Coordinates of C-alpha atoms in Angstrom, one line a residue:
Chain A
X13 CA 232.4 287.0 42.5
X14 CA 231.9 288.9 39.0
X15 CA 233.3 287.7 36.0
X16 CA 234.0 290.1 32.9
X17 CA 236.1 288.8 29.8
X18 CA 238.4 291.8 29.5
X19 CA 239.1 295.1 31.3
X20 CA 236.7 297.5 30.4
X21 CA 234.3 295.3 28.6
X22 CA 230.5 295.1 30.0
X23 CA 230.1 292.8 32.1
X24 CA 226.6 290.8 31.6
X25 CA 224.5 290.4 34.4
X26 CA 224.2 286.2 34.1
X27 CA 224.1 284.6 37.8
X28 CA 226.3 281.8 37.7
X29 CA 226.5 279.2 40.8
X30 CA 229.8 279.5 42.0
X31 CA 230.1 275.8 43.4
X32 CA 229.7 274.8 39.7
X33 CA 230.8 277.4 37.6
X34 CA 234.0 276.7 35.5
X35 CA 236.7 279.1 35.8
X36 CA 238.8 280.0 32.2
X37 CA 242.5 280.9 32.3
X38 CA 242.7 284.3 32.2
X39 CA 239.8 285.3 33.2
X40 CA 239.0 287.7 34.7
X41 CA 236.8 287.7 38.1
X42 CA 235.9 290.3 40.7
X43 CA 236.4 289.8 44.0
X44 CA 233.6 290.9 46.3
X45 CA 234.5 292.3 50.1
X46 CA 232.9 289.4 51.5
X47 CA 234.9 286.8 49.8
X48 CA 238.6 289.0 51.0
X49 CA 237.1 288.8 54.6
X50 CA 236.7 285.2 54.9
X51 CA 239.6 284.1 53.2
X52 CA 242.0 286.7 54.6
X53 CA 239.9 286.8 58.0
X54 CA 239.9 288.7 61.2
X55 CA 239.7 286.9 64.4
X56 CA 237.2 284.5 64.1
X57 CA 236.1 280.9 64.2
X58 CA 238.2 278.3 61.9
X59 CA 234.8 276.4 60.9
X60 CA 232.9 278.8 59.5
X61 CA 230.6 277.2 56.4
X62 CA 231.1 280.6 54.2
X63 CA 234.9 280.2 54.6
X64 CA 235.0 276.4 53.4
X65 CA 232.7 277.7 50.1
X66 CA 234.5 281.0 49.1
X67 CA 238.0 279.2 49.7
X68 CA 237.2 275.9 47.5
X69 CA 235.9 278.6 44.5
X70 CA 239.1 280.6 45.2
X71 CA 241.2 277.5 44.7
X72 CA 239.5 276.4 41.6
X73 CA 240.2 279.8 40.8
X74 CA 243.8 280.2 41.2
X75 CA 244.3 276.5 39.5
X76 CA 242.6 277.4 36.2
X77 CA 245.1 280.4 36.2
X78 CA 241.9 282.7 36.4
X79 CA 242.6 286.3 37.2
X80 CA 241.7 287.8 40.5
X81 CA 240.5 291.4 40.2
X82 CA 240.3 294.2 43.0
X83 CA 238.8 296.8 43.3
X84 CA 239.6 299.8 45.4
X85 CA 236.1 300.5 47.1
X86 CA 236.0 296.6 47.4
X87 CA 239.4 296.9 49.3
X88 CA 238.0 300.1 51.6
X89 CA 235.4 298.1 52.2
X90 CA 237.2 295.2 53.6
X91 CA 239.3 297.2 55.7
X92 CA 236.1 298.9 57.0
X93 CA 234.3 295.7 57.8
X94 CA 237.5 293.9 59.7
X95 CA 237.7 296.9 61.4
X96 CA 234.1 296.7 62.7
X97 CA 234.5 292.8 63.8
X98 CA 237.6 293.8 65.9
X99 CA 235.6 296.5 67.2
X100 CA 232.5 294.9 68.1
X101 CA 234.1 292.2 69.7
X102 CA 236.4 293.9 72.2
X103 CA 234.8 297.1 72.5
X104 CA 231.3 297.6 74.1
X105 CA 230.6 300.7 73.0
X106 CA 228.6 301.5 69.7
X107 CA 231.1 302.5 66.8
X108 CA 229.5 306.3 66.0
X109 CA 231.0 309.1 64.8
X110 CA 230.2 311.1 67.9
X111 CA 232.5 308.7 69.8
X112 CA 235.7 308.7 67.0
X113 CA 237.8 311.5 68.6
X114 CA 237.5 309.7 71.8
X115 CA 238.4 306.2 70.1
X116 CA 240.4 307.2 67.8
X117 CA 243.7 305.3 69.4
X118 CA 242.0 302.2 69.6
X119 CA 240.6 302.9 66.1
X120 CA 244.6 303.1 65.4
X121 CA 245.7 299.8 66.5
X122 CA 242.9 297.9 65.3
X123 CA 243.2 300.1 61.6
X124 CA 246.6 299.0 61.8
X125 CA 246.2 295.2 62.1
X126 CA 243.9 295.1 59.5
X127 CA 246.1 297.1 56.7
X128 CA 249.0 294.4 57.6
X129 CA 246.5 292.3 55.5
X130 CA 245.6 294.8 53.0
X131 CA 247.3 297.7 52.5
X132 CA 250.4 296.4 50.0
X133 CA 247.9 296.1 46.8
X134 CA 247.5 300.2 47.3
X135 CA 251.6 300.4 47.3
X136 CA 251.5 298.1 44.3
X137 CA 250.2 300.7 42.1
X138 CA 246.0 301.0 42.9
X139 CA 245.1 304.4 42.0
X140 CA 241.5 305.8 42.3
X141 CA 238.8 304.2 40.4
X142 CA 241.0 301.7 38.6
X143 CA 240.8 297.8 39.2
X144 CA 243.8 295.8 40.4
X145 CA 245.0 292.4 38.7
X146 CA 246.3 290.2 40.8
X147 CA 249.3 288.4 39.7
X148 CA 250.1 285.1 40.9
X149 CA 251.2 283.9 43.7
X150 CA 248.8 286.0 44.8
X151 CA 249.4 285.5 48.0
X152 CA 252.7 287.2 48.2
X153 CA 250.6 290.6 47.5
X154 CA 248.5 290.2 50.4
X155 CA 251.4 289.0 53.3
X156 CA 254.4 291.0 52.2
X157 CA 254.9 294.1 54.2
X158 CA 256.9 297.4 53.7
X159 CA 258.1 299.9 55.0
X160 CA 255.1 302.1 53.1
X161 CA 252.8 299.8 55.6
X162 CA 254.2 301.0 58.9
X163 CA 254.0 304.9 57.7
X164 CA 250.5 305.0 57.9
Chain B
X1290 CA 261.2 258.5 73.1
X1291 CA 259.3 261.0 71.1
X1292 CA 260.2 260.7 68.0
X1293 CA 259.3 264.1 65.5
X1294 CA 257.1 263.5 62.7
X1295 CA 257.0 265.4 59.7
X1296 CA 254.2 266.3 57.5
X1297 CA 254.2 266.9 54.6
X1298 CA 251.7 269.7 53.3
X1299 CA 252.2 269.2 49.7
X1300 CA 251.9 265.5 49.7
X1301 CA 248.9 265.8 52.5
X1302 CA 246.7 267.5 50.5
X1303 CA 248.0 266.7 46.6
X1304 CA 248.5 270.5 45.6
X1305 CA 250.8 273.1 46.4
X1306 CA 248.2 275.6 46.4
X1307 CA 247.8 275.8 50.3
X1308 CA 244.2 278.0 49.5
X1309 CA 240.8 276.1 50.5
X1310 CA 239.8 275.3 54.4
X1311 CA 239.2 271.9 53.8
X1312 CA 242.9 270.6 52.7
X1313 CA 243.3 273.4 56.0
X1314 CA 241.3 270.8 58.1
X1315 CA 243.6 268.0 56.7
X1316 CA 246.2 269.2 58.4
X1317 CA 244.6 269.7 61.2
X1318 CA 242.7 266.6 61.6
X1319 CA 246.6 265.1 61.1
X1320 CA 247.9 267.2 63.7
X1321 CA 245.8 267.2 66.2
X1322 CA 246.0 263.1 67.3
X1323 CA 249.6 263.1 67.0
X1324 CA 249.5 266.1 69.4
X1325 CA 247.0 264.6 71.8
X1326 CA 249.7 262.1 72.3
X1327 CA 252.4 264.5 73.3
X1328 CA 254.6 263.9 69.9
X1329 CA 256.2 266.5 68.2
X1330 CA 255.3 267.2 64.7
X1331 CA 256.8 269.4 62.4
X1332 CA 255.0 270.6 59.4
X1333 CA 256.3 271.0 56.3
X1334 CA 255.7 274.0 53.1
X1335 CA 258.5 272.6 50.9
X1336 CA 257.5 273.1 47.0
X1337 CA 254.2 275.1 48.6
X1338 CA 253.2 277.6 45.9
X1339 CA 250.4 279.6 47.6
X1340 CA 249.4 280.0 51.4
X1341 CA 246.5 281.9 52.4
X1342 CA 245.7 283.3 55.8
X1343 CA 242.6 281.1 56.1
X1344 CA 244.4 278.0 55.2
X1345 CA 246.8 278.7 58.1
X1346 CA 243.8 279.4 60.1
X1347 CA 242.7 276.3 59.5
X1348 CA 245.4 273.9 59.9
X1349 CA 247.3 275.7 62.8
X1350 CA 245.6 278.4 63.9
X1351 CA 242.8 276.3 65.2
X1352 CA 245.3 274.4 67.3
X1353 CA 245.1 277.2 70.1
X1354 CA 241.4 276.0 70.3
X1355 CA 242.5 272.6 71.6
X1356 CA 246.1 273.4 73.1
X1357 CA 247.9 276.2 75.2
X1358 CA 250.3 278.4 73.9
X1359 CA 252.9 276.8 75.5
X1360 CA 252.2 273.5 74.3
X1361 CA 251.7 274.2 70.6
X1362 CA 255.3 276.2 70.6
X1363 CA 257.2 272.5 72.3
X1364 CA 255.4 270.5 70.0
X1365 CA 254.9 272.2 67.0
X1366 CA 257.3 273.2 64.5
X1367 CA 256.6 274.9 61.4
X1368 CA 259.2 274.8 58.3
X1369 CA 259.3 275.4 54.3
X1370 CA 257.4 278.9 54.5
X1371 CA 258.9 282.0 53.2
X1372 CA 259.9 285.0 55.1
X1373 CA 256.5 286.4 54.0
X1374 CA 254.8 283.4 54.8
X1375 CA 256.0 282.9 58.2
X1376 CA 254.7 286.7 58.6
X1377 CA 251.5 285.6 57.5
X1378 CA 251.5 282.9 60.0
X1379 CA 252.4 284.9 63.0
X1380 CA 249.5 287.1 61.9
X1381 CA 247.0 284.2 62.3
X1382 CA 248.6 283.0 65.5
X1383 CA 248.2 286.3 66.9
X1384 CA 244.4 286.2 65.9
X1385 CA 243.8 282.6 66.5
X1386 CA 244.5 283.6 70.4
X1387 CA 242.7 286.8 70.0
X1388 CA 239.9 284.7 69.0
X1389 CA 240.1 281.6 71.7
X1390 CA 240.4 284.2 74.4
X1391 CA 237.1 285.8 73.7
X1392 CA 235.4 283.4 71.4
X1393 CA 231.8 284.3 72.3
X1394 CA 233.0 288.5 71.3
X1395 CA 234.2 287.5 67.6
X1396 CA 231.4 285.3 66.9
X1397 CA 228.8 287.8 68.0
X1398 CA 230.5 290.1 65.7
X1399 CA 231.0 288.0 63.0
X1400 CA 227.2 286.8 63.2
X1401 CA 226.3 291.0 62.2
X1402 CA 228.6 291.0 59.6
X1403 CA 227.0 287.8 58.3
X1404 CA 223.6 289.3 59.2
X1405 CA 224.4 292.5 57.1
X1406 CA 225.3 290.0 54.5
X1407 CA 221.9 288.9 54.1
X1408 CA 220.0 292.1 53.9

């Protein structure tokens, strides 16, 4: 996670531990692709050590009333990377881009899954290059679906 | 006579932020004996605030590790979530069995995305 006091303010390049590190209200923290993945996870196994870390700082998080922050390329990203798990695992063939137009269907279904998860904080107003505040619940953004979702 | 027990999610784990896998593996580790000895149990969201996907994962979806479909539907019951929420759920139900039917697949896959991680 990155932290930055206010949007469009520098953001210093301080390493904080994120087991100890004190969350402020209003803050505001950027959520890396990594963290997303674990907490809003493809298939995968329940006791992973990651998940357990990122899920306790996400908590702490949302208590203090912090504010999550995402980025577009951060939600690409995510999309691209639970794309690839759902790939490798079912699919023995290497993911190139010699192989799309042949894969492209399965591509399909498994894109498809994965926007269920993801695709609503685009329909809430992310345009290019510009950083999305979460509001709280925050979980609403991430599991309500509409009819935007099935059109793509 | 099997008697259905409810649990309580908010009261469980002291919060109504349903977020972090370990108040996940309380429910869980609640579930799971009660279960084991064929009683029904329905679990509770009333006055939740927040569910995450992981948290679910967690508490129920890892039921489908230790129990067949079939069972978990008779014995489970899930109530208090939101029509969002119960979306969210069927979501990680669908994965959960993605995952236990090809367990060894997802955790190659997740082990390169870990790898990648680290470079």
């Amino acid at each position: 996670m990155q932290h930055g006091r206010k949007r469009g303010t520098k953001m210093n390049n301080k390493a904080y531990d994120l087991a100890s590190y004190s969350f402020a209200s209003g803050e505001q923290i950027l959520v890396d692709t990594n963290i997303w993945l674990y907490l809003f996870p493809a298939p995968g196994n329940p006791q992973q050590s990651f998940a357990r870390q990122y899920s306790t700082a996400f908590s702490r998080l949302v208590s203090a009333q912090a504010q999550p922050v995402l980025d577009p390329m951060v939600l690409s990203e995510y999309l691209n990377r639970y794309c690839r798990i759902e790939w490798a695992a079912n699919f023995k063939e290497p993911l190139h881009e010699s192989s799309m137009s042949r894969i492209a269907g399965k591509i399909m279904m498994i894109a498809r899954s994965a926007t269920k998860v993801v695709v609503i904080l685009r329909c809430r107003g992310a345009r290019h290059s510009e950083r999305v505040i979460l509001p709280q619940p925050f979980g609403h953004w991430f599991c309500r679906r509409t009819a935007a979702l099935s059109s793509l | 006579m099997n008697n259905r027990i409810t649990i309580r999610v908010v009261d469980l784990i002291g919060s109504p932020l349903c977020i972090s896998a370990e108040d996940g593996q309380k429910v869980f580790d609640k579930v799971l004996p009660l279960l084991k000895d064929g009683k029904p149990v329905t679990i509770s969201f009333d006055h939740v605030g927040m569910v995450i996907s992981l948290f679910l994962n967690v508490a129920i979806g890892q039921l489908y590790g230790s129990f067949s479909e079939d069972e978990v539907k008779a014995l489970v019951r899930v109530e208090g979530l939101s029509g969002d929420d119960m979306e969210l759920l069927k979501r990680v139900v669908d994965n959960a069995k993605k995952y236990y039917s090809n367990p060894k697949g997802y955790d190659a896959a997740w082990q390169e995305e870990g790898d990648e991680d680290e470079q």
